[in-house]
Each structure stands twice: as C-alpha cells, then as structure tokens.
mmCIF file of N, CA and C in Angstrom:
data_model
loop_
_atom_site.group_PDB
_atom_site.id
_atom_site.type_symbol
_atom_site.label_atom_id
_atom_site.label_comp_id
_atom_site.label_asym_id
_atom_site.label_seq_id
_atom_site.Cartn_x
_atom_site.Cartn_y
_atom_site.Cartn_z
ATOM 1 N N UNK A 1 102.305 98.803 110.626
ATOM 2 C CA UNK A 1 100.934 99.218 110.619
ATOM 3 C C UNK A 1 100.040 98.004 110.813
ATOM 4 N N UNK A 2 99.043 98.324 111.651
ATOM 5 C CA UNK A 2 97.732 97.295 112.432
ATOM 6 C C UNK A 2 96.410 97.173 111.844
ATOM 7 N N UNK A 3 96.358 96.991 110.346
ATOM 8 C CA UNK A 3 94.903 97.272 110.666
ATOM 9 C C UNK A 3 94.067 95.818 110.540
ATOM 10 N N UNK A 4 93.006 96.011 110.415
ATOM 11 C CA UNK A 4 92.012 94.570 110.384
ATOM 12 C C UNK A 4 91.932 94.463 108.403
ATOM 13 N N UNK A 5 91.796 95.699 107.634
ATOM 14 C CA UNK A 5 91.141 95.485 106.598
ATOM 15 C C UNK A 5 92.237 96.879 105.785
ATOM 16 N N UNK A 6 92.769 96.064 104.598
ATOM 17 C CA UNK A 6 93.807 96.669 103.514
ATOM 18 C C UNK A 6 93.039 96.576 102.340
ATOM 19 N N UNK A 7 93.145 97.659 101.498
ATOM 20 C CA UNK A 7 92.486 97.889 100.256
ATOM 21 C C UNK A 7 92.901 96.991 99.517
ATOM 22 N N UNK A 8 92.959 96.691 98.247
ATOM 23 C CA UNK A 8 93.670 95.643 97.044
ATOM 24 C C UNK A 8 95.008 96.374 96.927
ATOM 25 N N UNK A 9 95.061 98.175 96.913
ATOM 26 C CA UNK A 9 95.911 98.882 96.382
ATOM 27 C C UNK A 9 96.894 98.463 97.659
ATOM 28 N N UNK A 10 96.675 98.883 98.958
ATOM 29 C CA UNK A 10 96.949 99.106 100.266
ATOM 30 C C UNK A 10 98.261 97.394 100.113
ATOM 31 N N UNK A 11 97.428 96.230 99.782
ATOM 32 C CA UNK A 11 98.092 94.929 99.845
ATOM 33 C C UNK A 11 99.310 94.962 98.799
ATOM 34 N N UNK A 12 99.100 95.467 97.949
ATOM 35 C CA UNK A 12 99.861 95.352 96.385
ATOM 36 C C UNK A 12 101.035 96.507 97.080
ATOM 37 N N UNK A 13 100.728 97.348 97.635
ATOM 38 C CA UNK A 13 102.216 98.343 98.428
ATOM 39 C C UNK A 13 102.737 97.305 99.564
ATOM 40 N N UNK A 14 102.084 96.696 100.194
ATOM 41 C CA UNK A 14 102.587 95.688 101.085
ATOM 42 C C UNK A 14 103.629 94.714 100.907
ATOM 43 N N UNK A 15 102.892 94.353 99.639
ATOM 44 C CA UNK A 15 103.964 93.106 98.913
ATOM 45 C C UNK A 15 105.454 93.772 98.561
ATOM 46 N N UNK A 16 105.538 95.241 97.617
ATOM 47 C CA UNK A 16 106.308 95.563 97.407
ATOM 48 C C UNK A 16 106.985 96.198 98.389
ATOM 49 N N UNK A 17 107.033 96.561 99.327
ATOM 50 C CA UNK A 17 107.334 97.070 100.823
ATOM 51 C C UNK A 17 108.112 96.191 100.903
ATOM 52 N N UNK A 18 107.609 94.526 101.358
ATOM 53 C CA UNK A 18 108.421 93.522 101.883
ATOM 54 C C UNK A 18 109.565 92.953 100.901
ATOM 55 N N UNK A 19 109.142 93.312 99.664
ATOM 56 C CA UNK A 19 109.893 92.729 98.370
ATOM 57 C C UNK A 19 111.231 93.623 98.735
ATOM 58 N N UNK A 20 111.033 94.679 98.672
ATOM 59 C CA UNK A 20 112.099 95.919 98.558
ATOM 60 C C UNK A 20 113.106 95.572 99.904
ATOM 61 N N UNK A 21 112.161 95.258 101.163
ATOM 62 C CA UNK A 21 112.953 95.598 101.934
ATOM 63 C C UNK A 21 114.331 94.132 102.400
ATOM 64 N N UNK A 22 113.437 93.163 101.632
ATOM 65 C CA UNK A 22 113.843 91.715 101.207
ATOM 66 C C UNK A 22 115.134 92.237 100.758
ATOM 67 N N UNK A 23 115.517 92.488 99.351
ATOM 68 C CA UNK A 23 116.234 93.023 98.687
ATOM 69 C C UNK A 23 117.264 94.294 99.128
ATOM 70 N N UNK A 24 116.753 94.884 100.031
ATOM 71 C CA UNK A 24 118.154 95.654 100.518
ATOM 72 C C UNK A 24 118.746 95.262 101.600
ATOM 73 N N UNK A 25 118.630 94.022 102.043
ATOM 74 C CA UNK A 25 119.871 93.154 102.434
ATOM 75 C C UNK A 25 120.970 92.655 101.769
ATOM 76 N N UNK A 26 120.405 93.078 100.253
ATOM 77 C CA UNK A 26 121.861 92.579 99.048
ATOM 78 C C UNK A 26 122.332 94.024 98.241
ATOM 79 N N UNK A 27 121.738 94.846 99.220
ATOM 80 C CA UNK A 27 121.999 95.954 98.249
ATOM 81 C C UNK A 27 121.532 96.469 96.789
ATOM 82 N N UNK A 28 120.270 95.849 96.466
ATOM 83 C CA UNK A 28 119.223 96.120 95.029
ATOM 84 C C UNK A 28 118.323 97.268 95.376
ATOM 85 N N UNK A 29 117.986 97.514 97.023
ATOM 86 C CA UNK A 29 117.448 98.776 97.615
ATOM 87 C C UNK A 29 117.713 98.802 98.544
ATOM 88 N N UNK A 30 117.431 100.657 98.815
ATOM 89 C CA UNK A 30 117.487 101.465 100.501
ATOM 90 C C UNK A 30 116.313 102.274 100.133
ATOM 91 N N UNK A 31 116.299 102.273 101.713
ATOM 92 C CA UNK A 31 115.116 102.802 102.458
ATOM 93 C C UNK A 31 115.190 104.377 102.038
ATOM 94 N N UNK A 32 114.416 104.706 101.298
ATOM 95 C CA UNK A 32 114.872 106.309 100.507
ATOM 96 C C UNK A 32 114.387 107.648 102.202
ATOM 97 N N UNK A 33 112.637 107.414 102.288
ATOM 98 C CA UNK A 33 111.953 108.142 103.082
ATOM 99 C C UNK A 33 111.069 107.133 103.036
ATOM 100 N N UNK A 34 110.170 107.981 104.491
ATOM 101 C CA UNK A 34 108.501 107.742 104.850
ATOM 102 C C UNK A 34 107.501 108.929 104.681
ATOM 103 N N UNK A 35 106.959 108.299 104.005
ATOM 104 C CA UNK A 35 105.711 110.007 104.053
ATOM 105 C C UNK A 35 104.895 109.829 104.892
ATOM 106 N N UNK A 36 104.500 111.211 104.446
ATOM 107 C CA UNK A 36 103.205 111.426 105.887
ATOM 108 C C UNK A 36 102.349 110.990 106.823
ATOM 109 N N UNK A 37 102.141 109.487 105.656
ATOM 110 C CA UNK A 37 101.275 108.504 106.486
ATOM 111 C C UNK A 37 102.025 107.567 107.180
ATOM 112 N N UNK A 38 103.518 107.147 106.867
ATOM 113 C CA UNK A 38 104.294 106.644 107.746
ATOM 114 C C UNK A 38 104.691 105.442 106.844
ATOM 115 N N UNK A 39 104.291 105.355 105.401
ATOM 116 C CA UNK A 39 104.224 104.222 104.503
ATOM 117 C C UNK A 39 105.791 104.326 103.846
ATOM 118 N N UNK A 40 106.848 103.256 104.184
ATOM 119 C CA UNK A 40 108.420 103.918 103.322
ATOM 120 C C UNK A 40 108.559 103.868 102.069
ATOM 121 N N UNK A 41 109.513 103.846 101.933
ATOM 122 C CA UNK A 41 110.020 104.746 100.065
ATOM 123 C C UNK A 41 111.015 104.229 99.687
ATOM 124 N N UNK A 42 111.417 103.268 98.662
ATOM 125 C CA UNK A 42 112.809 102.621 98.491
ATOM 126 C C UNK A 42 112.594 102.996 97.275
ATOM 127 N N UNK A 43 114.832 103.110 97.228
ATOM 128 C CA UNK A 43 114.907 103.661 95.842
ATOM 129 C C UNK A 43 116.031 102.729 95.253
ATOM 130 N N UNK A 44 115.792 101.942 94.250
ATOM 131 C CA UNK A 44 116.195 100.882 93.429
ATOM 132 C C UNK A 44 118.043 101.037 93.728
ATOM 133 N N UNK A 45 118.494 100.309 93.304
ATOM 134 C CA UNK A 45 120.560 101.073 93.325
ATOM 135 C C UNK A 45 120.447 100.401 92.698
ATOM 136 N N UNK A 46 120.692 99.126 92.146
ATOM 137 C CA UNK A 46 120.724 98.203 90.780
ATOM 138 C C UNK A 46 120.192 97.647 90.235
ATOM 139 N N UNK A 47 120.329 97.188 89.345
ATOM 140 C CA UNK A 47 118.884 96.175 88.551
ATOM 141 C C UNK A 47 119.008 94.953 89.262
ATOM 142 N N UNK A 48 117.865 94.112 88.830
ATOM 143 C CA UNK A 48 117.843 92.991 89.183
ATOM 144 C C UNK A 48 118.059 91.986 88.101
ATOM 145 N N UNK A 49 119.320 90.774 88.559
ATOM 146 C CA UNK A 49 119.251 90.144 88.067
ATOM 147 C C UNK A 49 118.446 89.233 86.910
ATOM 148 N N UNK A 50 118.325 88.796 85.500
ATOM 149 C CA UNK A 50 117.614 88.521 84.994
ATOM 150 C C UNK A 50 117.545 87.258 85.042
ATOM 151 N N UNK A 51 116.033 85.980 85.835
ATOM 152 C CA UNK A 51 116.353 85.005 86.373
ATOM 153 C C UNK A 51 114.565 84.619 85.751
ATOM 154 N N UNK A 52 114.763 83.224 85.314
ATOM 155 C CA UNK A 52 113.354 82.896 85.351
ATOM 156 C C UNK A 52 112.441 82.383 86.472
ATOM 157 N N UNK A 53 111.114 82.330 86.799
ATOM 158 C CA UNK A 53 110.509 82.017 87.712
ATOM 159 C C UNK A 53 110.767 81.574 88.934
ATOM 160 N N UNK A 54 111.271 80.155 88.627
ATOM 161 C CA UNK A 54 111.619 78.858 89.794
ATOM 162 C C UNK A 54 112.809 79.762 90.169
ATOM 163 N N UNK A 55 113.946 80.553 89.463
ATOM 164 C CA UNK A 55 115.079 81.142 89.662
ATOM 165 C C UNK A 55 114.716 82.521 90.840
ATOM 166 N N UNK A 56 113.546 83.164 90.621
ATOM 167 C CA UNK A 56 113.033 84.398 91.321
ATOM 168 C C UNK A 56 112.836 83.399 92.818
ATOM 169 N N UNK A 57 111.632 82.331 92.359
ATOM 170 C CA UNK A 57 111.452 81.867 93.917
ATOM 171 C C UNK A 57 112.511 81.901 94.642
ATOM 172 N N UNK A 58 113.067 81.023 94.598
ATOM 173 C CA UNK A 58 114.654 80.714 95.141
ATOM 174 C C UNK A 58 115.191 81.733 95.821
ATOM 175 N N UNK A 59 115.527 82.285 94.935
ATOM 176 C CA UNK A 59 115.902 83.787 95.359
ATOM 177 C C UNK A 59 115.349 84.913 96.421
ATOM 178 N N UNK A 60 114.129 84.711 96.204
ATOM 179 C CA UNK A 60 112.927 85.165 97.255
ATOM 180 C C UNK A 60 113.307 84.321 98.955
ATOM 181 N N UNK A 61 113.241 83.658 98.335
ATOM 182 C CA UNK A 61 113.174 82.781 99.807
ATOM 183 C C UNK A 61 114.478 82.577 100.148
ATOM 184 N N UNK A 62 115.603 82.544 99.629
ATOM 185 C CA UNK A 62 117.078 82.520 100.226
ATOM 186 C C UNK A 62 117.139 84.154 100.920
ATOM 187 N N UNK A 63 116.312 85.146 100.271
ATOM 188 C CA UNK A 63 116.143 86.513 100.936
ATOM 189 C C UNK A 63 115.593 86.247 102.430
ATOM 190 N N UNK A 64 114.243 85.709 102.308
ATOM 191 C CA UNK A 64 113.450 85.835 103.260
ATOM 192 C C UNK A 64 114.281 84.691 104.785
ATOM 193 N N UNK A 65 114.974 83.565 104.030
ATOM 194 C CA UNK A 65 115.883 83.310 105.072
ATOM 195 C C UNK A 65 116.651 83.880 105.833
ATOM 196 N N UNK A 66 117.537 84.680 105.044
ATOM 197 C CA UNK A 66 118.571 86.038 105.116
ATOM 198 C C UNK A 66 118.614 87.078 106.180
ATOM 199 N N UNK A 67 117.102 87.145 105.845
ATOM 200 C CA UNK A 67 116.536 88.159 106.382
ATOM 201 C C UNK A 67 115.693 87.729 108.132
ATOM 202 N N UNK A 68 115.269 86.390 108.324
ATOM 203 C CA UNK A 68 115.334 85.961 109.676
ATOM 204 C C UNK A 68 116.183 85.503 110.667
ATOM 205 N N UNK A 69 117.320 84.936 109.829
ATOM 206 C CA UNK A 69 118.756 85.006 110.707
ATOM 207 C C UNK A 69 119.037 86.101 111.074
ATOM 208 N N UNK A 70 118.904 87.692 110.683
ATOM 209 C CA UNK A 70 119.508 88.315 111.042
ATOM 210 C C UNK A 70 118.978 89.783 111.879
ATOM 211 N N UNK A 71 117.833 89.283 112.129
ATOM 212 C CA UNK A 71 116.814 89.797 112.443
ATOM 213 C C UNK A 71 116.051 88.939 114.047
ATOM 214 N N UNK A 72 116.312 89.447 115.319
ATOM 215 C CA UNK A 72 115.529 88.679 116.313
ATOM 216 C C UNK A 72 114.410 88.926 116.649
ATOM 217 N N UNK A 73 113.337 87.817 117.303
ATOM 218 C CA UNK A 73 111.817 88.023 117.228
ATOM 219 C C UNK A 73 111.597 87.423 118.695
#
C-alpha cells in the first residue's frame, strides 16, 4: 500500500505487519488472511523467545538480514 499520509494507528499496524512478517521466516508467524481492505492477518505459532533489549535488536536485524538475502529487489 501507497499512500503519502498514515494515521499513528495506520503506522503502529505497519510496524507490526513488518515485525510479523520478519518473524515468519523462523516460523513464530504465518500469514493467517487479508481483509477487506487488503491489510494481512498473522497468527502467532510460538512464543517468542524471552531476550532482553540489545538481545531483541540483534535478533531484529539478523531477521531483517534473513529476510533480504532471500528476497530479490
């Protein structure tokens, strides 16, 4: 989705969108559905590891690596 201008709410689904979809490259989520407006739907499969901060970054970003190797642009 294209737009020029995202609500606060609109950004805060964004983040978790990318978080989720981060994460089901390890299998923590799948892509459940899309509703009506075309916005998707992930549904948890395991917990997440319990990791402090600097431990989440890390983690985040060994995703977001993960996730551009395997992915072409």
């Amino acid at each position: 989705m294209i737009r020029e201008k995202f609500t606060k709410e609109q950004k805060q689904d964004l983040m978790h969108i990318a978080v989720c979809s981060l994460l089901s490259q390890s299998g923590y989520y799948e892509l459940e559905k899309k509703d009506e407006d075309g916005w998707p739907h992930f549904r948890q499969l395991r917990p997440m590891p319990d990791m402090n901060l600097a431990e989440q970054e890390s983690f985040l970003k060994d995703h977001i690596l993960l996730y551009f190797e395997n992915h072409e642009f």
